[in-house]
């Protein structure tokens, strides 16, 4: 008979796993000391432990392992069960492939449907707001990992669409970025900062469509600023009125991005 620590070494199963299998009735030790409840395993128990380890390596579920250890007595029995498992996997693969075909048949084609647009630019007053935020210095694509953290911290206190504040004057990487979400009340969570963002006057335009063509909106709004003597200040904002979900990205043609650029008027010298 082997103590549980010895049996763990022999079987390659952790002590924690052995206790779990005992609790689940999958691998019960042959002897348990009535006084101290110590578990002792036999050579017969080792056969079952090695079978469990083998099934785990093939990603069998706990439910499947329990059923197999109760029903299988010989190698022929095991071979028959493994053949059944192969059939289950092949059936599921066929179903998944059929589902892919069904989705593909019903999927509209959005390629090449990016419409040209004219950007209307106006001056707007952006109100003061309470927002929860995460500010970081990094790559633009790092935003994907921070968005879920922000929404998780805010929970049901969301008061508007999330937006990014960019503190660099140019396109920099690593960039100084603040991911923000308007909130109804102050959020007390160590993962985020909660503060009032000041009101400001901004040049505003809206981009409809993929982020790949967002540069066209910036081209138009900067041209307008230069032509009318406005100096763009930081932080600038991109407000994601309609954006990719956390699971599904959706149709990029339907994205709606509001661009807000704080500004001051350049004093032109008199001749």
PDB file of C-alpha atoms in Angstrom:
ATOM      1  CA  UNK A   1       0.000   0.000   0.000  1.00  0.00           C
ATOM      2  CA  UNK A   2       1.187   3.522  -0.778  1.00  0.00           C
ATOM      3  CA  UNK A   3       0.647   6.818   1.033  1.00  0.00           C
ATOM      4  CA  UNK A   4      -1.027   9.515  -1.069  1.00  0.00           C
ATOM      5  CA  UNK A   5       2.285  11.406  -1.536  1.00  0.00           C
ATOM      6  CA  UNK A   6       3.999   8.227  -2.724  1.00  0.00           C
ATOM      7  CA  UNK A   7       1.076   7.317  -4.966  1.00  0.00           C
ATOM      8  CA  UNK A   8       1.184  10.829  -6.463  1.00  0.00           C
ATOM      9  CA  UNK A   9       4.823  10.313  -7.460  1.00  0.00           C
ATOM     10  CA  UNK A  10       4.104   6.881  -8.938  1.00  0.00           C
ATOM     11  CA  UNK A  11       0.932   7.803 -10.848  1.00  0.00           C
ATOM     12  CA  UNK A  12       1.953  11.292 -11.985  1.00  0.00           C
ATOM     13  CA  UNK A  13      -1.306  12.732 -10.570  1.00  0.00           C
ATOM     14  CA  UNK A  14      -1.074  15.566  -8.070  1.00  0.00           C
ATOM     15  CA  UNK A  15      -2.222  15.100  -4.487  1.00  0.00           C
ATOM     16  CA  UNK A  16      -4.878  17.745  -5.147  1.00  0.00           C
ATOM     17  CA  UNK A  17      -6.138  15.763  -8.164  1.00  0.00           C
ATOM     18  CA  UNK A  18      -6.183  12.509  -6.183  1.00  0.00           C
ATOM     19  CA  UNK A  19      -8.259  14.114  -3.447  1.00  0.00           C
ATOM     20  CA  UNK A  20     -10.626  15.508  -6.067  1.00  0.00           C
ATOM     21  CA  UNK A  21     -11.048  12.111  -7.771  1.00  0.00           C
ATOM     22  CA  UNK A  22     -11.698  10.567  -4.362  1.00  0.00           C
ATOM     23  CA  UNK A  23     -14.349  13.184  -3.604  1.00  0.00           C
ATOM     24  CA  UNK A  24     -15.999  12.594  -6.988  1.00  0.00           C
ATOM     25  CA  UNK A  25     -15.941   8.818  -6.509  1.00  0.00           C
ATOM     26  CA  UNK A  26     -13.763   8.280  -9.572  1.00  0.00           C
ATOM     27  CA  UNK A  27     -10.673   6.940  -7.793  1.00  0.00           C
ATOM     28  CA  UNK A  28     -11.319   5.886  -4.206  1.00  0.00           C
ATOM     29  CA  UNK A  29      -8.296   4.622  -2.244  1.00  0.00           C
ATOM     30  CA  UNK A  30      -8.417   0.943  -1.254  1.00  0.00           C
ATOM     31  CA  UNK A  31      -7.865   1.762   2.411  1.00  0.00           C
ATOM     32  CA  UNK A  32      -8.533   4.775   4.611  1.00  0.00           C
ATOM     33  CA  UNK A  33      -7.255   4.921   8.183  1.00  0.00           C
ATOM     34  CA  UNK A  34     -10.280   5.328  10.481  1.00  0.00           C
ATOM     35  CA  UNK A  35      -8.331   7.401  13.024  1.00  0.00           C
ATOM     36  CA  UNK A  36      -6.528   9.964  10.890  1.00  0.00           C
ATOM     37  CA  UNK A  37      -8.361   9.525   7.549  1.00  0.00           C
ATOM     38  CA  UNK A  38      -5.059   8.988   5.706  1.00  0.00           C
ATOM     39  CA  UNK A  39      -5.531   7.513   2.243  1.00  0.00           C
ATOM     40  CA  UNK A  40      -3.612   4.396   1.141  1.00  0.00           C
ATOM     41  CA  UNK A  41      -3.535   3.159  -2.456  1.00  0.00           C
ATOM     42  CA  UNK A  42      -2.919  -0.293  -3.912  1.00  0.00           C
ATOM     43  CA  UNK A  43      -1.391  -1.584  -7.143  1.00  0.00           C
ATOM     44  CA  UNK A  44      -4.943  -2.100  -8.401  1.00  0.00           C
ATOM     45  CA  UNK A  45      -5.652   1.564  -7.733  1.00  0.00           C
ATOM     46  CA  UNK A  46      -2.590   2.403  -9.825  1.00  0.00           C
ATOM     47  CA  UNK A  47      -4.136   0.759 -12.900  1.00  0.00           C
ATOM     48  CA  UNK A  48      -7.167   2.998 -12.592  1.00  0.00           C
ATOM     49  CA  UNK A  49      -4.993   6.071 -11.937  1.00  0.00           C
ATOM     50  CA  UNK A  50      -2.991   5.456 -15.105  1.00  0.00           C
ATOM     51  CA  UNK A  51      -6.220   5.029 -17.067  1.00  0.00           C
ATOM     52  CA  UNK A  52      -7.498   8.349 -15.708  1.00  0.00           C
ATOM     53  CA  UNK A  53      -4.208  10.059 -16.627  1.00  0.00           C
ATOM     54  CA  UNK A  54      -4.424   8.592 -20.137  1.00  0.00           C
ATOM     55  CA  UNK A  55      -8.023   9.799 -20.609  1.00  0.00           C
ATOM     56  CA  UNK A  56      -7.130  13.257 -19.311  1.00  0.00           C
ATOM     57  CA  UNK A  57      -4.376  13.499 -21.925  1.00  0.00           C
ATOM     58  CA  UNK A  58      -7.062  12.905 -24.580  1.00  0.00           C
ATOM     59  CA  UNK A  59      -9.243  15.687 -23.106  1.00  0.00           C
ATOM     60  CA  UNK A  60     -12.059  13.433 -21.906  1.00  0.00           C
ATOM     61  CA  UNK A  61     -14.464  15.225 -19.573  1.00  0.00           C
ATOM     62  CA  UNK A  62     -14.855  14.296 -15.896  1.00  0.00           C
ATOM     63  CA  UNK A  63     -18.275  12.852 -16.677  1.00  0.00           C
ATOM     64  CA  UNK A  64     -16.780  10.703 -19.448  1.00  0.00           C
ATOM     65  CA  UNK A  65     -13.888   9.572 -17.249  1.00  0.00           C
ATOM     66  CA  UNK A  66     -16.261   8.571 -14.459  1.00  0.00           C
ATOM     67  CA  UNK A  67     -18.373   6.475 -16.835  1.00  0.00           C
ATOM     68  CA  UNK A  68     -15.362   4.815 -18.449  1.00  0.00           C
ATOM     69  CA  UNK A  69     -13.661   3.901 -15.168  1.00  0.00           C
ATOM     70  CA  UNK A  70     -16.895   2.315 -13.964  1.00  0.00           C
ATOM     71  CA  UNK A  71     -17.595   0.363 -17.154  1.00  0.00           C
ATOM     72  CA  UNK A  72     -14.214  -0.574 -18.665  1.00  0.00           C
ATOM     73  CA  UNK A  73     -12.550  -3.778 -17.430  1.00  0.00           C
ATOM     74  CA  UNK A  74     -10.347  -4.828 -20.355  1.00  0.00           C
ATOM     75  CA  UNK A  75      -8.286  -3.285 -23.136  1.00  0.00           C
ATOM     76  CA  UNK A  76     -10.931  -4.432 -25.633  1.00  0.00           C
ATOM     77  CA  UNK A  77     -13.565  -2.480 -23.674  1.00  0.00           C
ATOM     78  CA  UNK A  78     -11.344   0.601 -23.750  1.00  0.00           C
ATOM     79  CA  UNK A  79     -10.673   0.263 -27.483  1.00  0.00           C
ATOM     80  CA  UNK A  80     -14.416   0.150 -28.167  1.00  0.00           C
ATOM     81  CA  UNK A  81     -15.003   3.306 -26.097  1.00  0.00           C
ATOM     82  CA  UNK A  82     -12.172   5.145 -27.869  1.00  0.00           C
ATOM     83  CA  UNK A  83     -13.689   4.245 -31.248  1.00  0.00           C
ATOM     84  CA  UNK A  84     -16.998   5.714 -30.047  1.00  0.00           C
ATOM     85  CA  UNK A  85     -15.191   8.885 -28.981  1.00  0.00           C
ATOM     86  CA  UNK A  86     -13.652   9.192 -32.442  1.00  0.00           C
ATOM     87  CA  UNK A  87     -17.117   8.867 -33.981  1.00  0.00           C
ATOM     88  CA  UNK A  88     -18.446  11.612 -31.662  1.00  0.00           C
ATOM     89  CA  UNK A  89     -15.573  13.919 -32.668  1.00  0.00           C
ATOM     90  CA  UNK A  90     -16.044  13.241 -36.378  1.00  0.00           C
ATOM     91  CA  UNK A  91     -19.793  13.911 -36.070  1.00  0.00           C
ATOM     92  CA  UNK A  92     -19.126  17.220 -34.296  1.00  0.00           C
ATOM     93  CA  UNK A  93     -16.564  18.226 -36.925  1.00  0.00           C
ATOM     94  CA  UNK A  94     -19.108  17.525 -39.664  1.00  0.00           C
ATOM     95  CA  UNK A  95     -21.711  19.644 -37.824  1.00  0.00           C
ATOM     96  CA  UNK A  96     -19.268  22.529 -37.373  1.00  0.00           C
ATOM     97  CA  UNK A  97     -18.287  22.408 -41.047  1.00  0.00           C
ATOM     98  CA  UNK A  98     -21.955  22.475 -42.048  1.00  0.00           C
ATOM     99  CA  UNK A  99     -22.508  25.452 -39.757  1.00  0.00           C
ATOM    100  CA  UNK A 100     -19.573  27.270 -41.388  1.00  0.00           C
ATOM    101  CA  UNK A 101     -21.155  26.658 -44.800  1.00  0.00           C
ATOM    102  CA  UNK A 102     -24.521  27.939 -43.569  1.00  0.00           C
ATOM    103  CA  UNK A 103     -22.978  31.112 -42.136  1.00  0.00           C
ATOM    104  CA  UNK A 104     -20.934  31.656 -45.305  1.00  0.00           C
ATOM    105  CA  UNK A 105     -24.012  31.282 -47.541  1.00  0.00           C
ATOM    106  CA  UNK A 106     -25.942  33.870 -45.553  1.00  0.00           C
ATOM    107  CA  UNK A 107     -23.094  36.306 -45.066  1.00  0.00           C
ATOM    108  CA  UNK A 108     -23.551  39.538 -47.051  1.00  0.00           C
ATOM    109  CA  UNK A 109     -20.483  40.786 -48.834  1.00  0.00           C
ATOM    110  CA  UNK A 110     -19.326  44.149 -47.536  1.00  0.00           C
ATOM    111  CA  UNK A 111     -16.090  44.314 -49.459  1.00  0.00           C
ATOM    112  CA  UNK A 112     -15.776  47.318 -51.653  1.00  0.00           C
ATOM    113  CA  UNK A 113     -18.897  48.951 -50.191  1.00  0.00           C
ATOM    114  CA  UNK A 114     -17.118  51.696 -48.296  1.00  0.00           C
ATOM    115  CA  UNK A 115     -19.002  54.777 -49.412  1.00  0.00           C
ATOM    116  CA  UNK A 116     -17.251  58.056 -50.017  1.00  0.00           C
ATOM    117  CA  UNK A 117     -18.444  60.736 -47.646  1.00  0.00           C
ATOM    118  CA  UNK A 118     -18.354  64.472 -47.208  1.00  0.00           C
ATOM    119  CA  UNK A 119     -17.312  65.602 -43.753  1.00  0.00           C
ATOM    120  CA  UNK A 120     -19.418  68.310 -42.154  1.00  0.00           C
ATOM    121  CA  UNK A 121     -17.301  70.230 -39.637  1.00  0.00           C
ATOM    122  CA  UNK A 122     -18.765  72.432 -36.938  1.00  0.00           C
ATOM    123  CA  UNK A 123     -17.843  73.979 -33.615  1.00  0.00           C
ATOM    124  CA  UNK A 124     -19.441  72.432 -30.549  1.00  0.00           C
ATOM    125  CA  UNK A 125     -19.389  72.878 -26.791  1.00  0.00           C
ATOM    126  CA  UNK A 126     -18.414  69.650 -25.035  1.00  0.00           C
ATOM    127  CA  UNK A 127     -19.882  69.581 -21.545  1.00  0.00           C
ATOM    128  CA  UNK A 128     -18.062  68.677 -18.341  1.00  0.00           C
ATOM    129  CA  UNK A 129     -18.585  65.011 -17.468  1.00  0.00           C
ATOM    130  CA  UNK A 130     -17.774  62.458 -14.827  1.00  0.00           C
ATOM    131  CA  UNK A 131     -15.795  59.598 -16.355  1.00  0.00           C
ATOM    132  CA  UNK A 132     -13.970  56.460 -15.327  1.00  0.00           C
ATOM    133  CA  UNK A 133     -10.738  55.995 -17.217  1.00  0.00           C
ATOM    134  CA  UNK A 134      -7.586  53.967 -17.730  1.00  0.00           C
ATOM    135  CA  UNK A 135      -4.566  55.941 -18.916  1.00  0.00           C
ATOM    136  CA  UNK A 136      -1.560  54.118 -20.306  1.00  0.00           C
ATOM    137  CA  UNK A 137       1.440  54.541 -22.543  1.00  0.00           C
ATOM    138  CA  UNK A 138       1.621  51.877 -25.206  1.00  0.00           C
ATOM    139  CA  UNK A 139       0.511  50.715 -28.609  1.00  0.00           C
ATOM    140  CA  UNK A 140      -2.860  51.613 -30.100  1.00  0.00           C
ATOM    141  CA  UNK A 141      -3.779  47.944 -30.378  1.00  0.00           C
ATOM    142  CA  UNK A 142      -3.282  47.583 -26.603  1.00  0.00           C
ATOM    143  CA  UNK A 143      -6.671  49.292 -26.216  1.00  0.00           C
ATOM    144  CA  UNK A 144      -8.354  45.930 -26.851  1.00  0.00           C
ATOM    145  CA  UNK A 145      -7.120  44.588 -23.524  1.00  0.00           C
ATOM    146  CA  UNK A 146      -8.172  47.667 -21.535  1.00  0.00           C
ATOM    147  CA  UNK A 147     -11.746  48.075 -22.827  1.00  0.00           C
ATOM    148  CA  UNK A 148     -13.096  44.945 -21.041  1.00  0.00           C
ATOM    149  CA  UNK A 149     -11.356  46.001 -17.802  1.00  0.00           C
ATOM    150  CA  UNK A 150     -13.007  49.420 -17.925  1.00  0.00           C
ATOM    151  CA  UNK A 151     -16.505  48.061 -18.583  1.00  0.00           C
ATOM    152  CA  UNK A 152     -16.059  45.443 -15.848  1.00  0.00           C
ATOM    153  CA  UNK A 153     -15.145  48.133 -13.313  1.00  0.00           C
ATOM    154  CA  UNK A 154     -18.007  50.458 -14.282  1.00  0.00           C
ATOM    155  CA  UNK A 155     -20.678  47.708 -14.420  1.00  0.00           C
ATOM    156  CA  UNK A 156     -24.181  49.258 -14.618  1.00  0.00           C
ATOM    157  CA  UNK A 157     -23.096  52.870 -14.062  1.00  0.00           C
ATOM    158  CA  UNK A 158     -22.462  53.628 -17.749  1.00  0.00           C
ATOM    159  CA  UNK A 159     -23.729  57.052 -18.837  1.00  0.00           C
ATOM    160  CA  UNK A 160     -22.558  57.239 -22.450  1.00  0.00           C
ATOM    161  CA  UNK A 161     -20.300  55.877 -25.172  1.00  0.00           C
ATOM    162  CA  UNK A 162     -16.667  55.133 -24.419  1.00  0.00           C
ATOM    163  CA  UNK A 163     -14.020  57.327 -26.004  1.00  0.00           C
ATOM    164  CA  UNK A 164     -10.277  57.732 -26.269  1.00  0.00           C
ATOM    165  CA  UNK A 165      -8.314  60.815 -25.295  1.00  0.00           C
ATOM    166  CA  UNK A 166      -5.014  61.197 -27.144  1.00  0.00           C
ATOM    167  CA  UNK A 167      -2.387  63.361 -25.420  1.00  0.00           C
ATOM    168  CA  UNK A 168       0.218  63.361 -28.202  1.00  0.00           C
ATOM    169  CA  UNK A 169       0.122  66.067 -30.865  1.00  0.00           C
ATOM    170  CA  UNK A 170       1.284  63.637 -33.516  1.00  0.00           C
ATOM    171  CA  UNK A 171       0.800  59.931 -34.237  1.00  0.00           C
ATOM    172  CA  UNK A 172       3.204  58.467 -31.672  1.00  0.00           C
ATOM    173  CA  UNK A 173       3.911  54.923 -30.584  1.00  0.00           C
ATOM    174  CA  UNK A 174       4.171  54.266 -27.752  1.00  0.00           C
ATOM    175  CA  UNK A 175       1.278  56.683 -27.391  1.00  0.00           C
ATOM    176  CA  UNK A 176      -0.153  58.462 -24.350  1.00  0.00           C
ATOM    177  CA  UNK A 177      -3.777  57.280 -24.362  1.00  0.00           C
ATOM    178  CA  UNK A 178      -6.650  57.568 -21.919  1.00  0.00           C
ATOM    179  CA  UNK A 179      -9.607  55.239 -22.409  1.00  0.00           C
ATOM    180  CA  UNK A 180     -12.719  56.837 -20.883  1.00  0.00           C
ATOM    181  CA  UNK A 181     -16.310  55.894 -20.121  1.00  0.00           C
ATOM    182  CA  UNK A 182     -18.921  58.403 -18.876  1.00  0.00           C
ATOM    183  CA  UNK A 183     -20.448  57.260 -15.578  1.00  0.00           C
ATOM    184  CA  UNK A 184     -23.511  58.107 -13.462  1.00  0.00           C
ATOM    185  CA  UNK A 185     -21.627  58.138 -10.159  1.00  0.00           C
ATOM    186  CA  UNK A 186     -18.102  57.825  -8.830  1.00  0.00           C
ATOM    187  CA  UNK A 187     -16.529  54.412  -9.327  1.00  0.00           C
ATOM    188  CA  UNK A 188     -14.361  53.000  -6.560  1.00  0.00           C
ATOM    189  CA  UNK A 189     -12.198  50.422  -8.242  1.00  0.00           C
ATOM    190  CA  UNK A 190      -8.417  50.172  -8.149  1.00  0.00           C
ATOM    191  CA  UNK A 191      -8.281  49.336 -11.857  1.00  0.00           C
ATOM    192  CA  UNK A 192      -9.649  52.730 -12.954  1.00  0.00           C
ATOM    193  CA  UNK A 193      -9.463  56.439 -12.196  1.00  0.00           C
ATOM    194  CA  UNK A 194     -12.676  58.394 -11.757  1.00  0.00           C
ATOM    195  CA  UNK A 195     -12.649  62.156 -12.300  1.00  0.00           C
ATOM    196  CA  UNK A 196     -14.482  65.081 -13.842  1.00  0.00           C
ATOM    197  CA  UNK A 197     -13.324  65.946 -17.344  1.00  0.00           C
ATOM    198  CA  UNK A 198     -13.519  69.697 -18.005  1.00  0.00           C
ATOM    199  CA  UNK A 199     -15.767  71.283 -20.591  1.00  0.00           C
ATOM    200  CA  UNK A 200     -14.164  72.570 -23.786  1.00  0.00           C
ATOM    201  CA  UNK A 201     -14.935  73.981 -27.207  1.00  0.00           C
ATOM    202  CA  UNK A 202     -14.076  71.679 -30.106  1.00  0.00           C
ATOM    203  CA  UNK A 203     -14.077  71.214 -33.832  1.00  0.00           C
ATOM    204  CA  UNK A 204     -16.335  68.262 -34.523  1.00  0.00           C
ATOM    205  CA  UNK A 205     -16.924  65.845 -37.375  1.00  0.00           C
ATOM    206  CA  UNK A 206     -18.302  62.322 -37.733  1.00  0.00           C
ATOM    207  CA  UNK A 207     -16.772  59.417 -39.642  1.00  0.00           C
ATOM    208  CA  UNK A 208     -18.963  56.594 -40.908  1.00  0.00           C
ATOM    209  CA  UNK A 209     -17.252  53.322 -41.663  1.00  0.00           C
ATOM    210  CA  UNK A 210     -14.042  51.408 -41.134  1.00  0.00           C
ATOM    211  CA  UNK A 211     -11.160  52.729 -39.057  1.00  0.00           C
ATOM    212  CA  UNK A 212      -8.974  52.098 -42.096  1.00  0.00           C
ATOM    213  CA  UNK A 213     -10.376  55.273 -43.654  1.00  0.00           C
ATOM    214  CA  UNK A 214     -10.565  57.347 -40.468  1.00  0.00           C
ATOM    215  CA  UNK A 215      -7.608  59.337 -41.773  1.00  0.00           C
ATOM    216  CA  UNK A 216      -9.972  60.990 -44.275  1.00  0.00           C
ATOM    217  CA  UNK A 217     -11.902  62.577 -41.409  1.00  0.00           C
ATOM    218  CA  UNK A 218      -8.693  63.877 -39.851  1.00  0.00           C
ATOM    219  CA  UNK A 219      -7.541  65.169 -43.222  1.00  0.00           C
ATOM    220  CA  UNK A 220     -10.740  67.193 -43.582  1.00  0.00           C
ATOM    221  CA  UNK A 221     -10.839  68.561 -40.039  1.00  0.00           C
ATOM    222  CA  UNK A 222      -7.151  69.568 -40.025  1.00  0.00           C
ATOM    223  CA  UNK A 223      -7.566  71.268 -43.394  1.00  0.00           C
ATOM    224  CA  UNK A 224     -10.533  73.197 -41.952  1.00  0.00           C
ATOM    225  CA  UNK A 225      -8.518  74.166 -38.858  1.00  0.00           C
ATOM    226  CA  UNK A 226      -5.567  75.376 -40.922  1.00  0.00           C
ATOM    227  CA  UNK A 227      -7.776  77.366 -43.275  1.00  0.00           C
ATOM    228  CA  UNK A 228      -9.611  79.115 -40.427  1.00  0.00           C
ATOM    229  CA  UNK A 229      -6.749  79.867 -38.069  1.00  0.00           C
ATOM    230  CA  UNK A 230      -7.448  77.269 -35.361  1.00  0.00           C
ATOM    231  CA  UNK A 231      -4.655  75.661 -33.346  1.00  0.00           C
ATOM    232  CA  UNK A 232      -5.532  72.107 -32.270  1.00  0.00           C
ATOM    233  CA  UNK A 233      -4.924  71.328 -28.596  1.00  0.00           C
ATOM    234  CA  UNK A 234      -4.619  68.067 -26.671  1.00  0.00           C
ATOM    235  CA  UNK A 235      -6.110  65.805 -25.592  1.00  0.00           C
ATOM    236  CA  UNK A 236      -8.131  65.115 -28.709  1.00  0.00           C
ATOM    237  CA  UNK A 237     -11.051  62.689 -28.549  1.00  0.00           C
ATOM    238  CA  UNK A 238     -12.514  59.879 -30.571  1.00  0.00           C
ATOM    239  CA  UNK A 239     -16.002  58.947 -29.362  1.00  0.00           C
ATOM    240  CA  UNK A 240     -17.144  55.516 -30.510  1.00  0.00           C
ATOM    241  CA  UNK A 241     -20.849  55.985 -31.153  1.00  0.00           C
ATOM    242  CA  UNK A 242     -20.973  52.599 -32.863  1.00  0.00           C
ATOM    243  CA  UNK A 243     -17.954  50.331 -32.583  1.00  0.00           C
ATOM    244  CA  UNK A 244     -16.822  46.690 -32.515  1.00  0.00           C
ATOM    245  CA  UNK A 245     -18.248  44.508 -29.750  1.00  0.00           C
ATOM    246  CA  UNK A 246     -16.047  42.694 -27.252  1.00  0.00           C
ATOM    247  CA  UNK A 247     -16.788  39.340 -28.901  1.00  0.00           C
ATOM    248  CA  UNK A 248     -17.946  40.080 -32.450  1.00  0.00           C
ATOM    249  CA  UNK A 249     -16.414  42.900 -34.485  1.00  0.00           C
ATOM    250  CA  UNK A 250     -19.487  43.329 -36.675  1.00  0.00           C
ATOM    251  CA  UNK A 251     -19.623  45.111 -40.019  1.00  0.00           C
ATOM    252  CA  UNK A 252     -16.962  47.868 -40.169  1.00  0.00           C
ATOM    253  CA  UNK A 253     -19.114  49.794 -42.654  1.00  0.00           C
ATOM    254  CA  UNK A 254     -21.524  50.487 -39.778  1.00  0.00           C
ATOM    255  CA  UNK A 255     -18.986  51.959 -37.354  1.00  0.00           C
ATOM    256  CA  UNK A 256     -19.662  55.570 -36.338  1.00  0.00           C
ATOM    257  CA  UNK A 257     -16.800  57.615 -34.847  1.00  0.00           C
ATOM    258  CA  UNK A 258     -17.172  61.187 -33.587  1.00  0.00           C
ATOM    259  CA  UNK A 259     -13.971  63.238 -33.624  1.00  0.00           C
ATOM    260  CA  UNK A 260     -13.601  66.148 -31.195  1.00  0.00           C
ATOM    261  CA  UNK A 261     -10.549  68.409 -31.427  1.00  0.00           C
ATOM    262  CA  UNK A 262     -10.097  71.128 -28.757  1.00  0.00           C
ATOM    263  CA  UNK A 263      -8.764  74.340 -30.267  1.00  0.00           C
ATOM    264  CA  UNK A 264      -7.739  77.903 -29.726  1.00  0.00           C
ATOM    265  CA  UNK A 265      -7.825  80.721 -32.260  1.00  0.00           C
ATOM    266  CA  UNK A 266      -4.469  81.797 -33.645  1.00  0.00           C
ATOM    267  CA  UNK A 267      -3.962  85.524 -33.368  1.00  0.00           C
ATOM    268  CA  UNK A 268      -3.037  86.694 -36.839  1.00  0.00           C
ATOM    269  CA  UNK A 269      -0.481  89.525 -36.968  1.00  0.00           C
ATOM    270  CA  UNK A 270      -1.690  92.826 -38.421  1.00  0.00           C
ATOM    271  CA  UNK A 271       0.236  94.237 -41.358  1.00  0.00           C
TER     272      UNK A 271
END
